[in-house]
Amino acid sequence: LIERIRTRARVRSRDVRIAIGDDAAVLRGSEDHEALVTTDLSIEGVHFRRDWHSPESIGHRCLARGLSDIAAMGGTPTAAFLSLACPQGIDPKWLDRFFDGLLRLAKRFGVALAGGDTALSPTTIIADIMVIGRTEKNAAVLRSSARVGDQVYVTGILGGAARDLHALIRGERKLARDSVFLWPEPQVKIGRKLRTVASAMIDTSDGLSVDLAHVCLESHVSAIIDAERIPIAQGASLEDALHGGEDYQLLLTASRKTRVPRLLFRIGEIVSKKRHPVYLKRGAHVAPLPQRGWQHEM
Amino acid sequence: LIERIRTRARVRSRDVRIAIGDDAAVLRGSEDHEALVTTDLSIEGVHFRRDWHSPESIGHRCLARGLSDIAAMGGTPTAAFLSLACPQGIDPKWLDRFFDGLLRLAKRFGVALAGGDTALSPTTIIADIMVIGRTEKNAAVLRSSARVGDQVYVTGILGGAARDLHALIRGERKLARDSVFLWPEPQVKIGRKLRTVASAMIDTSDGLSVDLAHVCLESHVSAIIDAERIPIAQGASLEDALHGGEDYQLLLTASRKTRVPRLLFRIGEIVSKKRHPVYLKRGAHVAPLPQRGWQHEM
């Protein structure tokens, strides 16, 4: 569907530098800044379940998705807009707690909830969050600028959200209080630092295999990652770390010569474009890595 | 619900000049410009019906709502973002025609479709459009700045959308090809001209009685409008013109001393704050005008 929209959206504007296809759009701002814009849908039954997520967690996750997109551009989030459709008769207390979760996260990141729209929904709760951010002129880190020889890094452990989702599916109802699946933490601070380090960057919202493929396809390169180097969350499997989404870490590439922050995990390398976008190395064996991340996209 | 959100959204940011409660938010831009941001939900069964509206009309109306909000601020729209959730198995041809309608309007106004998000919807089609615009520094026309003694104007005839909606409800399926209910025209060009004329401005998306009340409540004044002066669409009733929404004309106030464009209809006057926000004068009789516009808001 994204492809259909992209090929259809041919109208250009001098105010738009980068449009559809990155974590956020880049709009020309003032002399020294540019604006970042991202939108993310959260739909009941697709992105969350009211019997799995507390109202606070749903509000938190809704905004976290947008903040993470701004982080993946190396930007600072400044304002958020919420479009919220609820079925008739929604409990006002549910809404209050939803806003508790959303606004607590907004406050921590100094982001203003600056507007939005509300409507009746025929059935389920639908929230669309738009986050606006800013970065220095031409500083936004795109997906399309990874180069052959660059090293591939992630900012933190992967697979924790998939591990917790599987626990919920198995019927377990007691997740850790700081479960990354319930309370994902947007990597805004490290994202800002990485804007001068990364050649390309994306957040791991759909899963490592899918998100790294996005970078490779946009950059016209391929990547080889090393199974032994992938930082796996406690209790998670390699599969969870490779294909589970919603960890909201940052995935980046950087030149071999660039000095990177120590806390990054180096997991692989960018190579010239091959038949598949991503390959997994296990010991001496290298094989194509299928894209089996969580794809909410149709 | 808007009130609940507004009172909850206390976090401030130096980048946000005007937040929730106007047609669009105003963000600080560069030295000489500021940015306008608006979001509008379009939900199947609430804002449109697939048996009433062609896919092209739904795409057109979805974007028109956002363009009209920017027009009501006196701004120029520059970019749009679309979040679209569709049920599984949606006909790709439906989507193509939806984009035909949306992009045709975008092109006419020089607006780029710069991004967005897509998702599966459990049941109905949900589109959230975000439109970004710009205007000169401190030039955005707000709802909150009408003053006692100002005259009240509208930019065009009212009640046409309500007339057509009633025809559809009665089972008539042949609307005029240029029906304002199917193909509303955002008043962007006249809105730009009015930014130096209007003391306050809003678009008539919810209906004259509701939208004028918004201006009065935000400006801490009341208004008296004259039934004989309201420009009523052919075949529409005074009720349609007073309470029918989705005509997407501009409703504005201007000082008595300001010279206004000739094509405006003068319909009333701003008076000091009384018990009700809006009063209707019929001959010698003046009575409170209830707010019975189309309220999609919960």
CSV table of C-alpha atoms in Angstrom, one decimal, chain A residues 1-2 4-5 8-9 11-16 18-20 25 27-31 37 39-41 43-44 46-47 65 78-79 81-87 90 92 95-97 99-100 103 106-107 110-124 126 128 130 132 134 296-298, chain B residues 1-2 4-5 8-9 11-16 18-20 25 27-31 37 39-41 43-44 46-47 65 78-79 81-87 90 92 95-97 99-100 103 106-107 110-124 126 128 130 132 134 296-298:
chain,number,residue,atom,x,y,z
A,1,LEU,CA,0.0,0.0,0.0
A,2,ILE,CA,2.9,2.4,0.9
A,4,ARG,CA,0.9,2.5,-4.2
A,5,ILE,CA,0.7,5.8,-2.3
A,8,ARG,CA,0.7,8.1,-6.8
A,9,ALA,CA,2.0,11.0,-4.7
A,11,VAL,CA,2.9,16.4,-6.5
A,12,ARG,CA,6.1,18.3,-5.4
A,13,SER,CA,6.4,21.3,-3.1
A,14,ARG,CA,9.5,23.4,-2.5
A,15,ASP,CA,8.7,23.1,1.2
A,16,VAL,CA,9.2,19.3,1.2
A,18,ILE,CA,12.1,14.2,1.8
A,19,ALA,CA,8.6,12.8,1.5
A,20,ILE,CA,7.2,9.3,1.8
A,25,ALA,CA,9.2,13.6,6.3
A,27,LEU,CA,10.2,19.9,5.5
A,28,ARG,CA,12.3,23.0,4.8
A,29,GLY,CA,12.2,25.2,7.9
A,30,SER,CA,14.2,28.3,8.6
A,31,GLU,CA,17.8,29.2,7.5
A,37,VAL,CA,6.9,15.2,10.5
A,39,THR,CA,2.3,10.0,11.6
A,40,ASP,CA,1.5,6.7,13.2
A,41,LEU,CA,-1.9,4.9,13.5
A,43,ILE,CA,-5.8,0.7,16.1
A,44,GLU,CA,-7.5,-1.5,18.6
A,46,VAL,CA,-4.3,-4.5,15.4
A,47,HIS,CA,-1.8,-2.5,17.5
A,65,ARG,CA,5.8,5.3,18.1
A,78,THR,CA,8.6,19.4,19.8
A,79,ALA,CA,4.9,18.9,19.3
A,81,PHE,CA,-1.2,16.1,17.4
A,82,LEU,CA,-3.7,13.4,18.3
A,83,SER,CA,-6.7,12.3,16.2
A,84,LEU,CA,-8.8,10.0,18.4
A,85,ALA,CA,-11.9,8.1,17.4
A,86,CYS,CA,-13.8,6.3,20.1
A,87,PRO,CA,-17.0,4.2,20.1
A,90,ILE,CA,-16.5,5.0,26.1
A,92,PRO,CA,-14.4,8.8,30.5
A,95,LEU,CA,-9.9,8.3,28.4
A,96,ASP,CA,-8.4,10.0,31.4
A,97,ARG,CA,-6.0,7.2,32.0
A,99,PHE,CA,-4.2,10.7,28.5
A,100,ASP,CA,-2.3,10.1,31.7
A,103,LEU,CA,1.0,13.1,28.5
A,106,ALA,CA,5.1,13.9,26.4
A,107,LYS,CA,6.1,15.8,29.5
A,110,GLY,CA,9.2,18.3,26.6
A,111,VAL,CA,6.6,17.7,23.8
A,112,ALA,CA,3.4,19.7,23.7
A,113,LEU,CA,0.1,18.1,22.7
A,114,ALA,CA,-0.7,21.0,20.3
A,115,GLY,CA,-4.0,19.9,18.7
A,116,GLY,CA,-5.9,17.1,17.0
A,117,ASP,CA,-9.3,15.9,16.1
A,118,THR,CA,-11.9,13.7,17.8
A,119,ALA,CA,-14.7,11.7,16.3
A,120,LEU,CA,-17.1,8.8,17.0
A,121,SER,CA,-15.8,5.5,15.8
A,122,PRO,CA,-18.4,2.8,14.8
A,123,THR,CA,-16.5,0.0,16.6
A,124,THR,CA,-12.9,0.2,17.9
A,126,ILE,CA,-8.4,4.4,16.7
A,128,ASP,CA,-3.5,8.6,15.0
A,130,MET,CA,1.5,13.0,14.5
A,132,ILE,CA,6.7,17.2,14.7
A,134,ARG,CA,13.3,19.6,14.3
A,296,HIS,CA,1.1,-3.8,10.2
A,297,GLU,CA,1.3,-2.4,6.7
A,298,MET,CA,-1.2,-3.9,4.2
B,1,LEU,CA,-14.0,15.5,24.5
B,2,ILE,CA,-12.0,18.4,23.0
B,4,ARG,CA,-11.1,17.1,28.2
B,5,ILE,CA,-8.1,17.0,25.9
B,8,ARG,CA,-5.2,17.8,30.0
B,9,ALA,CA,-2.7,19.1,27.5
B,11,VAL,CA,2.7,20.8,28.5
B,12,ARG,CA,4.0,23.8,26.7
B,13,SER,CA,6.7,24.2,24.2
B,14,ARG,CA,8.4,27.3,22.9
B,15,ASP,CA,7.7,26.1,19.4
B,16,VAL,CA,3.9,26.2,19.8
B,18,ILE,CA,-1.4,28.6,19.5
B,19,ALA,CA,-2.4,25.0,20.4
B,20,ILE,CA,-5.7,23.2,20.8
B,25,ALA,CA,-2.2,25.0,15.6
B,27,LEU,CA,4.0,26.7,15.4
B,28,ARG,CA,6.9,29.2,15.4
B,29,GLY,CA,8.7,28.9,12.1
B,30,SER,CA,11.5,31.0,10.8
B,31,GLU,CA,12.1,34.8,11.3
B,37,VAL,CA,-0.9,22.4,11.4
B,39,THR,CA,-5.7,17.2,11.5
B,40,ASP,CA,-9.1,15.9,10.5
B,41,LEU,CA,-10.5,12.4,10.8
B,43,ILE,CA,-14.5,7.8,9.2
B,44,GLU,CA,-16.8,5.6,7.2
B,46,VAL,CA,-19.7,8.9,10.4
B,47,HIS,CA,-18.2,11.3,7.8
B,65,ARG,CA,-11.4,19.4,5.3
B,78,THR,CA,2.0,23.3,1.6
B,79,ALA,CA,2.0,19.6,2.5
B,81,PHE,CA,0.1,13.6,5.4
B,82,LEU,CA,-2.4,10.8,5.2
B,83,SER,CA,-3.0,8.0,7.7
B,84,LEU,CA,-5.2,5.4,6.1
B,85,ALA,CA,-6.7,2.3,7.7
B,86,CYS,CA,-8.6,-0.1,5.4
B,87,PRO,CA,-10.3,-3.4,6.1
B,90,ILE,CA,-10.3,-3.6,0.1
B,92,PRO,CA,-7.3,-1.8,-5.1
B,95,LEU,CA,-8.0,2.9,-3.4
B,96,ASP,CA,-6.8,4.1,-6.8
B,97,ARG,CA,-9.9,6.2,-7.2
B,99,PHE,CA,-6.2,8.8,-4.4
B,100,ASP,CA,-7.4,10.1,-7.8
B,103,LEU,CA,-4.4,14.0,-5.4
B,106,ALA,CA,-3.8,18.4,-3.8
B,107,LYS,CA,-2.4,19.3,-7.2
B,110,GLY,CA,0.0,22.9,-5.0
B,111,VAL,CA,0.0,20.7,-1.9
B,112,ALA,CA,2.4,17.7,-1.7
B,113,LEU,CA,1.3,14.4,-0.2
B,114,ALA,CA,4.5,14.1,1.9
B,115,GLY,CA,3.9,11.1,4.0
B,116,GLY,CA,1.6,9.1,6.3
B,117,ASP,CA,0.9,5.7,7.6
B,118,THR,CA,-1.2,2.7,6.6
B,119,ALA,CA,-2.8,0.0,8.6
B,120,LEU,CA,-5.4,-2.7,8.6
B,121,SER,CA,-8.7,-1.7,10.0
B,122,PRO,CA,-10.9,-4.3,11.7
B,123,THR,CA,-14.1,-3.0,10.0
B,124,THR,CA,-14.4,0.4,8.3
B,126,ILE,CA,-10.6,5.5,8.5
B,128,ASP,CA,-6.8,11.0,9.0
B,130,MET,CA,-2.9,16.3,8.4
B,132,ILE,CA,0.6,21.8,7.1
B,134,ARG,CA,2.3,28.7,6.4
B,296,HIS,CA,-19.0,15.0,14.8
B,297,GLU,CA,-17.3,15.7,18.0
B,298,MET,CA,-18.3,13.5,20.9
